[in-house]
Coordinates of C-alpha atoms in Angstrom, one line a residue:
M1 CA -17.1 34.6 32.5
R2 CA -19.7 33.2 30.6
P3 CA -23.1 35.4 29.9
K4 CA -26.1 33.2 32.3
V5 CA -28.9 31.9 29.6
D6 CA -32.1 31.7 31.5
K7 CA -33.4 28.8 29.5
D8 CA -36.7 28.6 30.7
L9 CA -37.6 32.3 28.9
L10 CA -35.0 30.8 24.9
P11 CA -38.4 29.7 23.7
M12 CA -40.7 32.9 24.4
K13 CA -38.0 34.2 22.2
A14 CA -38.1 32.0 19.4
H15 CA -41.8 32.2 19.5
Y16 CA -41.9 36.1 19.3
F17 CA -38.9 35.7 16.4
F18 CA -41.1 32.9 14.7
F19 CA -44.0 33.9 15.5
N20 CA -43.4 37.2 13.8
A21 CA -40.9 36.4 11.1
G22 CA -44.2 34.7 9.9
T23 CA -46.4 37.4 9.0
A24 CA -44.4 39.5 8.7
P25 CA -44.6 37.8 4.7
V26 CA -48.2 38.8 5.2
V27 CA -50.3 41.0 7.0
P28 CA -48.1 44.2 5.5
F29 CA -49.6 43.4 1.8
M30 CA -53.4 42.2 2.5
P31 CA -54.5 45.4 1.8
T32 CA -52.4 46.0 -1.0
L33 CA -53.1 42.3 -2.6
A34 CA -57.1 43.6 -2.0
K35 CA -56.6 46.4 -4.0
Q36 CA -54.6 44.4 -6.6
L37 CA -58.2 42.3 -6.9
G38 CA -59.3 45.1 -7.7
Y39 CA -61.3 46.5 -4.6
S40 CA -61.3 50.2 -3.4
N41 CA -59.9 51.9 -0.7
V42 CA -63.1 52.1 0.8
V43 CA -64.1 48.6 0.5
V44 CA -60.9 47.2 1.7
G45 CA -60.4 50.9 5.6
T46 CA -64.1 48.6 5.4
M47 CA -63.2 44.7 5.8
Y48 CA -59.5 46.3 7.7
A49 CA -62.7 48.4 10.2
I50 CA -64.3 44.8 11.0
L51 CA -61.2 42.6 10.9
P52 CA -60.5 44.7 14.9
V53 CA -63.8 44.3 15.6
I54 CA -63.4 40.4 14.6
G55 CA -60.2 41.0 17.2
M56 CA -62.1 42.8 19.6
L57 CA -63.5 39.4 20.7
A58 CA -61.8 37.6 20.0
K59 CA -58.3 38.8 22.6
P60 CA -60.5 38.9 26.2
L61 CA -62.6 35.4 25.3
C62 CA -59.4 33.4 24.0
G63 CA -58.2 35.0 27.5
F64 CA -61.0 34.3 29.8
I65 CA -61.1 31.0 29.0
A66 CA -57.7 30.3 29.6
D67 CA -57.6 32.3 32.7
R68 CA -60.8 30.1 33.3
Y69 CA -59.7 27.0 32.6
Q70 CA -55.6 27.2 32.9
R71 CA -55.1 25.7 28.8
H72 CA -52.7 28.5 28.2
R73 CA -50.6 27.3 26.0
S74 CA -52.7 24.5 24.5
L75 CA -54.8 27.2 23.6
F76 CA -51.8 29.3 22.8
I77 CA -50.4 26.6 19.9
A78 CA -53.9 26.3 18.6
A79 CA -54.4 29.5 17.8
E80 CA -50.8 29.4 16.0
I81 CA -52.0 26.8 13.8
L82 CA -55.2 28.5 13.0
T83 CA -53.8 31.9 11.9
A84 CA -51.1 30.2 9.3
V85 CA -53.3 27.3 7.8
A86 CA -56.1 30.9 6.9
F87 CA -53.4 32.8 5.8
F88 CA -52.4 29.4 3.6
A89 CA -55.4 29.4 2.7
I90 CA -55.5 32.8 1.8
M91 CA -53.4 31.8 -1.9
F92 CA -56.0 30.0 -2.9
T93 CA -58.1 33.2 -3.5
P94 CA -60.7 32.6 -7.1
A95 CA -59.7 35.3 -9.7
I96 CA -62.5 37.6 -10.2
P97 CA -63.0 37.1 -13.8
Q98 CA -62.8 39.3 -16.0
Q99 CA -64.9 41.2 -18.7
L100 CA -64.0 41.4 -22.4
P101 CA -62.2 44.8 -23.0
S102 CA -63.7 47.5 -24.9
V103 CA -62.2 49.1 -27.4
T104 CA -63.5 51.3 -30.0
F105 CA -63.6 49.9 -34.2
H106 CA -63.5 52.2 -36.6
C107 CA -63.7 52.0 -40.1
H108 CA -63.2 54.6 -43.3
A109 CA -61.9 56.7 -45.6
G110 CA -59.7 52.7 -46.7
G111 CA -58.3 53.2 -43.3
A112 CA -58.7 50.6 -40.5
N113 CA -57.7 50.0 -37.0
F114 CA -59.7 49.9 -33.6
H115 CA -58.2 51.3 -30.0
F116 CA -58.9 52.0 -26.1
C117 CA -58.1 55.9 -25.0
T118 CA -57.5 55.5 -20.8
E119 CA -55.8 58.5 -18.0
D120 CA -53.8 56.1 -17.0
Q121 CA -50.0 57.1 -18.6
C122 CA -48.8 53.5 -16.8
T123 CA -51.1 51.3 -18.8
L124 CA -50.6 52.8 -22.2
N125 CA -45.9 53.7 -21.6
E126 CA -46.7 49.7 -20.6
I127 CA -48.8 49.1 -24.0
E128 CA -46.0 51.0 -26.2
R129 CA -43.5 49.2 -24.5
D130 CA -44.5 46.1 -24.7
Y131 CA -47.1 45.9 -28.0
Q132 CA -44.8 48.5 -30.5
D133 CA -43.9 46.1 -33.0
K134 CA -45.8 43.1 -32.1
A135 CA -48.8 42.0 -34.6
L136 CA -52.4 41.0 -32.8
A137 CA -54.6 38.5 -34.1
C138 CA -57.7 39.7 -33.0
K139 CA -61.3 39.1 -33.0
L140 CA -63.7 42.2 -32.3
N141 CA -67.7 40.9 -32.0
C142 CA -69.4 44.4 -33.2
P143 CA -73.0 45.6 -32.7
A144 CA -73.8 46.8 -36.2
Q145 CA -75.7 49.2 -37.5
A146 CA -78.1 49.0 -41.5
F147 CA -76.0 52.3 -42.7
M148 CA -73.3 50.2 -41.4
W149 CA -75.0 46.4 -42.7
D150 CA -75.3 49.1 -46.3
I151 CA -71.6 49.2 -46.2
I152 CA -70.8 45.8 -45.1
C153 CA -72.8 44.5 -47.5
K154 CA -71.5 47.6 -50.7
D155 CA -68.1 47.8 -50.1
W156 CA -66.5 45.3 -48.2
N157 CA -66.1 42.4 -51.2
T158 CA -68.3 39.1 -48.7
T159 CA -70.6 36.8 -49.6
G160 CA -72.8 35.3 -47.8
L161 CA -72.8 37.4 -45.6
C162 CA -76.1 39.3 -46.9
P163 CA -79.0 40.3 -46.4
P164 CA -77.7 40.2 -43.0
A165 CA -80.9 38.1 -40.5
N166 CA -81.8 42.1 -39.3
D167 CA -80.7 45.4 -39.5
N168 CA -78.4 45.2 -36.0
A169 CA -77.5 42.3 -36.4
N170 CA -73.8 42.2 -34.1
I171 CA -70.9 41.2 -36.4
D172 CA -67.4 39.1 -35.9
I173 CA -64.6 40.4 -37.1
S174 CA -61.6 38.3 -36.5
A175 CA -57.7 39.9 -38.3
T176 CA -54.4 41.4 -38.5
F177 CA -53.9 44.6 -36.3
T178 CA -50.4 45.8 -36.1
N179 CA -49.2 49.8 -36.2
L180 CA -49.2 51.1 -33.3
L181 CA -49.7 54.3 -32.2
V182 CA -50.2 55.8 -29.3
E183 CA -51.3 59.2 -29.0
R184 CA -51.4 62.2 -26.2
N185 CA -53.5 64.8 -25.0
E186 CA -51.7 66.7 -22.8
T187 CA -53.9 68.9 -21.4
S188 CA -56.7 66.4 -20.4
N189 CA -53.6 63.9 -19.4
E190 CA -55.3 61.0 -21.8
G191 CA -53.7 58.9 -24.2
C192 CA -55.1 56.7 -26.7
V193 CA -53.6 53.4 -28.3
F194 CA -54.0 53.1 -31.8
F195 CA -54.1 49.2 -33.7
S196 CA -53.9 49.4 -36.9
V197 CA -55.1 46.5 -39.9
P198 CA -51.8 46.8 -42.1
H199 CA -53.8 45.5 -46.4
I200 CA -57.5 45.7 -44.9
H201 CA -58.7 42.2 -44.9
A202 CA -60.1 40.5 -42.3
E203 CA -62.8 37.4 -41.3
V204 CA -66.3 38.8 -40.2
N205 CA -68.5 36.5 -39.9
G206 CA -66.8 33.7 -41.1
H207 CA -66.2 35.4 -44.4
N208 CA -63.3 36.4 -46.2
A209 CA -63.6 40.3 -46.5
T210 CA -62.4 43.4 -47.3
M211 CA -62.9 46.3 -45.3
Y212 CA -63.3 49.6 -46.9
C213 CA -65.6 51.4 -46.3
P214 CA -65.0 55.2 -48.9
S215 CA -64.7 58.6 -47.5
D216 CA -67.5 59.8 -49.1
K217 CA -69.9 57.1 -46.6
P218 CA -71.3 57.6 -42.9
Y219 CA -68.7 57.3 -40.6
F220 CA -67.9 53.5 -39.8
S221 CA -67.9 53.4 -35.4
S222 CA -68.7 50.9 -33.0
I223 CA -68.4 50.4 -29.3
C224 CA -67.2 45.8 -29.6
S225 CA -65.3 43.2 -27.0
M226 CA -62.3 42.4 -27.8
D227 CA -60.2 38.7 -28.0
C228 CA -56.7 38.6 -28.3
N229 CA -55.8 35.6 -26.6
D230 CA -53.5 37.7 -24.8
T231 CA -54.4 37.9 -21.0
Y232 CA -51.5 40.2 -20.3
L233 CA -53.7 42.4 -22.7
D234 CA -56.5 42.1 -22.2
S235 CA -55.7 43.5 -18.1
K236 CA -54.5 46.8 -19.4
I237 CA -57.6 46.6 -21.7
A238 CA -60.9 45.6 -19.9
D239 CA -63.0 47.7 -18.0
S240 CA -61.8 46.9 -14.8
P241 CA -64.5 49.7 -12.4
V242 CA -62.5 49.2 -8.6
I243 CA -65.0 47.0 -7.0
S244 CA -67.2 49.4 -4.6
T245 CA -69.1 47.4 -1.1
T246 CA -71.6 47.2 -3.1
A247 CA -70.6 44.9 -5.4
A248 CA -68.2 43.2 -3.1
M249 CA -70.8 42.0 -0.6
G250 CA -71.6 40.0 -3.4
L251 CA -68.7 37.8 -5.2
Y252 CA -67.7 34.1 -3.7
Q253 CA -64.2 35.6 -4.2
F254 CA -64.9 38.0 -2.0
W255 CA -66.0 36.3 1.0
W256 CA -63.4 33.5 1.0
F257 CA -60.2 35.9 0.3
F258 CA -62.0 38.4 3.9
G259 CA -63.5 35.1 5.4
M260 CA -59.8 34.4 5.4
L261 CA -59.1 36.8 7.0
I262 CA -61.4 36.5 10.1
I263 CA -60.1 33.6 11.2
S264 CA -56.3 34.3 10.2
W265 CA -57.2 37.5 12.8
I266 CA -58.9 35.5 15.4
G267 CA -56.0 34.0 15.5
M268 CA -54.0 35.5 15.6
A269 CA -55.7 38.0 18.2
A270 CA -55.7 35.2 20.3
V271 CA -51.6 34.3 20.5
V272 CA -50.6 38.5 21.1
S273 CA -52.8 38.2 24.8
I274 CA -52.2 34.5 25.6
G275 CA -48.8 34.6 24.9
D276 CA -48.5 38.2 26.1
A277 CA -50.0 37.1 29.1
I278 CA -47.5 33.8 29.6
C279 CA -44.1 35.9 29.2
F280 CA -45.0 37.7 32.0
G281 CA -46.4 34.8 33.4
I282 CA -42.5 33.9 33.4
L283 CA -41.5 37.1 34.0
G284 CA -43.2 37.4 37.3
E285 CA -40.9 40.3 39.3
R286 CA -39.1 41.1 36.3
A287 CA -41.9 42.5 34.3
H288 CA -39.1 45.4 32.8
L289 CA -37.7 43.0 31.3
Y290 CA -40.1 42.5 28.9
G291 CA -38.9 44.7 26.1
K292 CA -35.9 42.4 25.9
Q293 CA -37.5 39.6 25.0
R294 CA -40.2 41.0 23.2
L295 CA -37.6 42.4 20.6
Y296 CA -36.7 39.2 19.2
G297 CA -40.5 39.2 17.2
S298 CA -38.8 42.9 15.9
V299 CA -35.8 40.9 14.3
G300 CA -38.0 38.3 12.7
W301 CA -40.7 40.6 10.6
G302 CA -37.8 42.7 10.3
I303 CA -35.8 39.6 8.5
F304 CA -38.1 38.3 6.9
S305 CA -40.4 41.2 5.6
I306 CA -37.5 42.9 3.0
L307 CA -37.6 39.2 2.1
A308 CA -41.0 38.7 0.9
G309 CA -40.4 42.2 -0.5
V310 CA -37.9 41.6 -2.8
L311 CA -38.5 37.8 -3.5
V312 CA -42.2 39.2 -4.2
D313 CA -40.3 41.3 -6.9
K314 CA -37.5 39.3 -8.0
M315 CA -40.9 36.3 -8.4
S316 CA -43.5 39.2 -10.5
N317 CA -43.5 40.2 -13.7
G318 CA -44.7 43.7 -14.4
V319 CA -46.7 45.7 -12.1
E320 CA -49.2 42.6 -10.6
K321 CA -47.8 41.5 -7.9
D322 CA -47.1 37.1 -7.5
Y323 CA -47.6 36.7 -4.0
T324 CA -47.2 33.0 -3.8
I325 CA -43.7 32.9 -2.2
V326 CA -45.4 34.1 1.1
F327 CA -47.7 32.1 1.7
W328 CA -45.2 29.2 1.6
M329 CA -42.6 31.3 3.3
T330 CA -45.5 31.6 7.0
A331 CA -46.5 28.8 6.5
V332 CA -42.9 27.0 7.4
L333 CA -42.1 29.8 9.9
I334 CA -45.7 29.6 12.1
G335 CA -44.6 26.3 12.0
L336 CA -41.5 26.2 13.9
D337 CA -43.0 28.6 15.6
V338 CA -46.0 25.6 17.1
V339 CA -42.0 23.3 17.6
A340 CA -41.2 26.3 20.1
S341 CA -44.0 27.0 21.3
M342 CA -44.5 23.2 23.0
K343 CA -40.9 24.1 24.9
L344 CA -42.6 26.4 27.4
K345 CA -42.8 26.2 30.5
H346 CA -45.9 27.6 32.6
T347 CA -47.9 27.9 34.5
Q348 CA -50.3 30.6 36.1
T349 CA -50.1 31.1 40.3
H350 CA -53.1 32.7 41.2
L351 CA -57.1 32.2 39.6
S352 CA -59.4 34.8 40.1
P353 CA -63.4 33.5 41.4
N354 CA -64.8 35.9 39.6
I355 CA -61.9 37.3 36.4
L356 CA -65.2 39.9 35.1
K357 CA -65.8 41.8 38.5
D358 CA -62.4 42.0 39.1
V359 CA -61.2 43.3 35.5
G360 CA -64.9 45.7 35.1
Q361 CA -62.5 47.5 38.1
M362 CA -60.0 48.7 36.0
F363 CA -63.2 50.6 34.2
L364 CA -64.3 52.9 37.5
S365 CA -60.5 53.6 37.9
I366 CA -60.1 57.5 36.0
R367 CA -56.2 57.0 35.3
C368 CA -58.0 53.6 33.0
L369 CA -60.1 55.3 32.1
I370 CA -57.3 57.3 30.8
F371 CA -55.5 55.0 29.6
F372 CA -57.7 53.4 27.8
I373 CA -58.4 55.9 25.8
W374 CA -54.6 56.5 24.8
C375 CA -55.0 52.4 23.1
I376 CA -57.8 54.7 21.3
F377 CA -56.2 57.3 19.9
I378 CA -53.1 55.3 18.9
G379 CA -54.8 53.1 17.3
L380 CA -56.7 54.9 14.7
G381 CA -52.5 56.6 13.3
T382 CA -51.7 52.8 13.6
A383 CA -54.2 51.9 11.0
L384 CA -53.2 54.6 10.1
I385 CA -50.4 53.0 9.5
W386 CA -50.7 49.4 9.2
N387 CA -52.7 49.4 6.0
F388 CA -52.7 53.2 3.8
L389 CA -49.1 53.6 4.0
F390 CA -48.1 51.2 1.3
V391 CA -50.7 52.7 -1.1
H392 CA -49.9 56.3 -0.9
L393 CA -46.3 55.2 -1.3
E394 CA -47.0 52.9 -4.3
T395 CA -49.1 55.8 -5.4
L396 CA -46.3 58.5 -5.0
G397 CA -44.0 55.3 -7.5
G398 CA -46.9 56.1 -10.0
C399 CA -44.9 53.5 -13.5
D400 CA -42.4 51.9 -11.9
A401 CA -43.4 50.2 -9.6
T402 CA -40.6 47.6 -10.2
Y403 CA -38.7 47.8 -7.0
M404 CA -42.3 49.1 -4.7
K405 CA -42.0 45.2 -2.8
T406 CA -38.1 45.3 -2.4
L407 CA -38.8 49.4 -0.9
Q408 CA -41.5 48.7 1.8
G409 CA -39.7 45.6 2.6
F410 CA -36.4 47.9 3.5
V411 CA -39.6 49.7 5.3
M412 CA -40.5 47.5 6.9
S413 CA -37.3 46.1 7.8
I414 CA -36.0 50.0 9.2
Q415 CA -39.1 49.6 11.5
C416 CA -37.5 47.1 13.0
F417 CA -34.1 47.3 13.1
C418 CA -33.5 50.9 13.7
G419 CA -37.1 51.6 15.1
E420 CA -39.0 48.8 17.5
L421 CA -35.8 47.0 18.9
P422 CA -33.8 49.1 20.3
F423 CA -36.8 51.3 21.9
F424 CA -37.7 47.2 23.0
F425 CA -34.3 47.4 24.9
F426 CA -34.3 50.4 25.9
S427 CA -38.1 49.9 27.3
G428 CA -37.8 49.1 30.9
W429 CA -35.1 51.7 31.6
I430 CA -37.1 54.5 29.7
L431 CA -40.3 52.5 32.1
K432 CA -38.5 53.5 34.9
K433 CA -37.1 57.1 34.4
I434 CA -40.1 59.1 32.7
G435 CA -43.0 56.6 34.1
H436 CA -45.4 55.4 31.7
V437 CA -47.5 58.9 31.7
N438 CA -44.8 60.4 30.1
A439 CA -44.1 57.8 27.8
M440 CA -47.8 57.8 26.5
S441 CA -48.0 61.8 25.5
M442 CA -44.1 61.1 24.5
V443 CA -46.2 58.0 21.5
L444 CA -48.8 60.8 20.9
F445 CA -46.7 63.7 20.0
G446 CA -44.1 61.2 17.4
F447 CA -47.4 60.4 15.8
G448 CA -48.4 63.6 15.1
V449 CA -44.0 64.7 14.0
R450 CA -44.8 61.2 11.7
F451 CA -48.1 62.1 9.7
I452 CA -46.7 65.6 9.2
L453 CA -43.7 64.1 6.6
Y454 CA -45.3 61.5 5.7
S455 CA -48.1 64.2 4.3
M456 CA -45.2 65.6 2.4
L457 CA -44.0 63.9 0.8
Q458 CA -43.5 63.1 -3.2
D459 CA -40.2 60.7 -3.6
P460 CA -41.1 57.3 -2.0
W461 CA -37.6 56.5 -1.4
Y462 CA -38.0 59.2 1.7
V463 CA -40.4 57.4 3.9
L464 CA -37.0 55.1 4.7
P465 CA -35.9 58.1 7.2
I466 CA -39.0 58.7 8.5
E467 CA -39.5 55.0 9.7
L468 CA -37.1 55.6 12.7
L469 CA -39.6 57.3 14.8
N470 CA -41.8 53.7 14.6
G471 CA -39.8 52.9 17.3
V472 CA -41.2 55.3 19.1
T473 CA -44.9 55.1 17.7
F474 CA -44.6 50.8 18.3
G475 CA -42.2 50.2 20.3
L476 CA -42.3 52.3 23.4
F477 CA -46.2 52.3 22.6
Y478 CA -46.3 48.2 23.2
A479 CA -44.2 48.5 25.7
T480 CA -46.0 50.5 27.6
M481 CA -49.8 49.2 26.8
A482 CA -48.6 46.2 27.4
S483 CA -46.9 46.8 31.1
Y484 CA -49.1 49.1 32.1
A485 CA -51.2 46.1 31.6
S486 CA -49.7 43.4 32.7
I487 CA -48.6 45.2 36.0
V488 CA -52.9 46.6 37.2
A489 CA -54.6 43.4 36.6
P490 CA -55.7 41.7 39.7
P491 CA -54.0 38.4 40.4
G492 CA -55.4 35.2 38.7
T493 CA -56.3 37.9 35.5
E494 CA -52.8 38.9 33.7
T495 CA -54.5 37.3 30.0
T496 CA -58.3 38.4 30.5
M497 CA -56.5 41.8 31.3
Q498 CA -53.7 41.9 28.2
G499 CA -56.4 41.0 26.2
L500 CA -58.9 43.6 27.2
V501 CA -56.5 46.1 26.4
G502 CA -55.2 44.4 23.0
A503 CA -59.0 44.8 22.6
I504 CA -59.3 48.7 23.1
F505 CA -56.4 49.7 21.1
E506 CA -57.5 47.1 17.3
G507 CA -61.4 46.7 18.6
V508 CA -62.4 50.2 18.7
G509 CA -59.0 51.9 17.7
V510 CA -58.2 50.4 14.7
S511 CA -61.2 49.6 13.5
V512 CA -62.7 53.4 13.8
G513 CA -59.6 54.3 12.0
S514 CA -59.2 52.1 9.0
L515 CA -63.2 53.3 8.4
I516 CA -62.0 56.8 8.5
A517 CA -59.1 56.5 7.1
G518 CA -60.4 54.7 4.1
Y519 CA -64.1 56.9 3.2
L520 CA -60.9 59.9 3.6
F521 CA -58.1 58.1 1.1
D522 CA -61.0 57.9 -1.8
S523 CA -61.9 62.0 -0.7
I524 CA -58.4 63.9 -0.2
G525 CA -55.5 61.5 -1.1
G526 CA -52.6 60.0 1.3
G527 CA -51.3 63.9 1.4
H528 CA -54.2 64.9 3.1
T529 CA -55.6 62.2 4.7
F530 CA -52.0 62.0 6.3
E531 CA -52.0 65.6 6.8
I532 CA -55.3 65.2 9.1
F533 CA -54.4 62.7 11.4
G534 CA -51.5 64.3 11.7
V535 CA -52.5 67.6 13.3
A536 CA -55.4 65.2 15.3
A537 CA -52.2 63.9 16.9
F538 CA -50.8 66.3 17.6
V539 CA -54.2 68.1 19.6
A540 CA -54.9 64.5 21.2
F541 CA -50.9 65.2 22.6
I542 CA -52.0 68.7 23.4
V543 CA -55.3 67.1 25.6
H544 CA -53.3 64.1 27.7
V545 CA -50.4 66.4 29.0
C546 CA -52.8 68.8 30.2
V547 CA -55.2 66.4 31.5
Q548 CA -51.9 64.5 33.5
M549 CA -51.9 67.5 34.7
Y550 CA -54.5 68.4 36.3
L551 CA -54.5 65.2 37.6
Q552 CA -51.3 65.4 39.2
R553 CA -52.8 68.5 41.2
H554 CA -55.8 66.8 41.9
H555 CA -53.5 63.6 43.3
S556 CA -54.1 63.7 46.9
S557 CA -58.1 65.3 47.3
S558 CA -59.3 62.6 44.4
D559 CA -56.9 60.2 44.0
T560 CA -56.3 58.7 47.7
E561 CA -58.3 57.7 50.8
N562 CA -57.3 55.9 53.1
G563 CA -53.5 55.8 51.7
T564 CA -54.3 54.0 48.7
V565 CA -54.6 55.2 45.1
K566 CA -57.7 54.8 44.1
Y567 CA -57.0 54.0 40.6
L568 CA -54.8 50.8 41.3
A569 CA -56.9 48.7 43.1
P570 CA -56.8 46.1 44.3
T571 CA -53.2 47.4 45.4
D572 CA -51.5 44.1 45.3
A573 CA -50.6 45.1 41.8
M574 CA -48.6 47.2 42.2
H575 CA -46.0 46.1 43.7
M576 CA -43.9 47.4 40.7
L577 CA -44.8 50.5 40.3
N578 CA -44.9 52.6 42.5
D579 CA -47.2 55.9 42.4
Q580 CA -44.4 58.5 41.4
E581 CA -43.9 56.7 38.4
F582 CA -47.7 57.1 37.4
L583 CA -47.6 61.1 38.5
T584 CA -44.1 61.7 36.4

């Protein structure tokens, strides 16, 4: 006997698959792209503190508009298009101009060279590997002091240069440098790269010269700007300090990048809140089947996240990654999502005469307030994973970063296929067996275990088994949050309620978590940051269990009135849950 297929749900399944498949190639890699562009952890944390606030405002607003004017599908499709366009536009973020690198030029005792020093062992290894037998034709612009001009005029066999216009005039040196030498200081962890002029012949200010500096004269040394017409070498040697928040604010490149992220976040916020409301609307009395629809999103995310990671690694040279392919993937996949969404059949049967008043009643319920606070705490932890887990892995990976995007793709695939997918599939059964309250406690405990394990990582590949916990910390969490919000929402406010809960989770929890995590990563490092968040999650778990036990004991006296559960007013929203489920 062939299984019965509900054709009304097929477009919904397709939406979850294509939308998550379309955002998987870009969303996880945006923090690492920002780091590659030169922005500090604090800048990244600040951006990802603001983005959820934007989502917090957009979700309930879009939900309210959709409920009020009954334009769910139109607004839904418009948000999908907006998301795709904004992400695609990030590909055209202008590059931040780099200053010419600075090196130290030495000339003494018959020899001449330039060198630079760094504590970045990856840079030292790469230059030693790529330039060991390579000659560089470079131009140096060096400030010169009076005694240097004395050496230039008397010992460099130059004509037409002396006397100089003034004793502090700069000199331009064009020469071929070779004979690479790398010296490392084991105690300070610093290394220096030296390039020598083999025959000390050069062109100085347009005139031929022999750069001979006698040993009996002062040491000829100057900090020079260097141009070897080698973009890769320039990027490695360039003085590229991490861009601070203040410096970023003055860059139009930053505002383009951040502006497109803001627009994409608005689009995603609307798609998620309206999409979940449409899904519950189609399901009707079968709300327990939500997880079986949402799991298709995990499948899409898992497949295309690992594909994106592999393609980025394959199409990149060196440590810096080329993300072009991921933006094209996003445009095509969300385009398919738009086509699927046009097939959705959704009609809202209830219309609330006063949406704001009905939703506002939720804040008068003790248990709903606890639910909102729980969403905030989960948002704090989720921010750390979403925005800084990959940064932590790249730090652990060190110089061997050629595989990193592939590893990150595997991370997301395990999160989806081995974590989220089974928990979404069985979420209805789990919630029926243990109840929403116990599920909330389990999620907090899962975060504590996950963060402590992250703090103990030494090899980034060992992160893979830890990602199995994503089934608890996201799969079970999301099903619990969406299901609870749908059930307690007064009739006609379903989309607004989904938007409100999503806004609390992202706009407050993820926002504050991103800001805190950014500062902690900069000040104490990734390992200690995960340790602090892990301890905080265990504390929140204990407090949540104790509070729920207290409320259970006082249920009859404080949570009921005239036989009706106060915190779940209006009562007709509770036809899918009995009192006992909330108390288990």
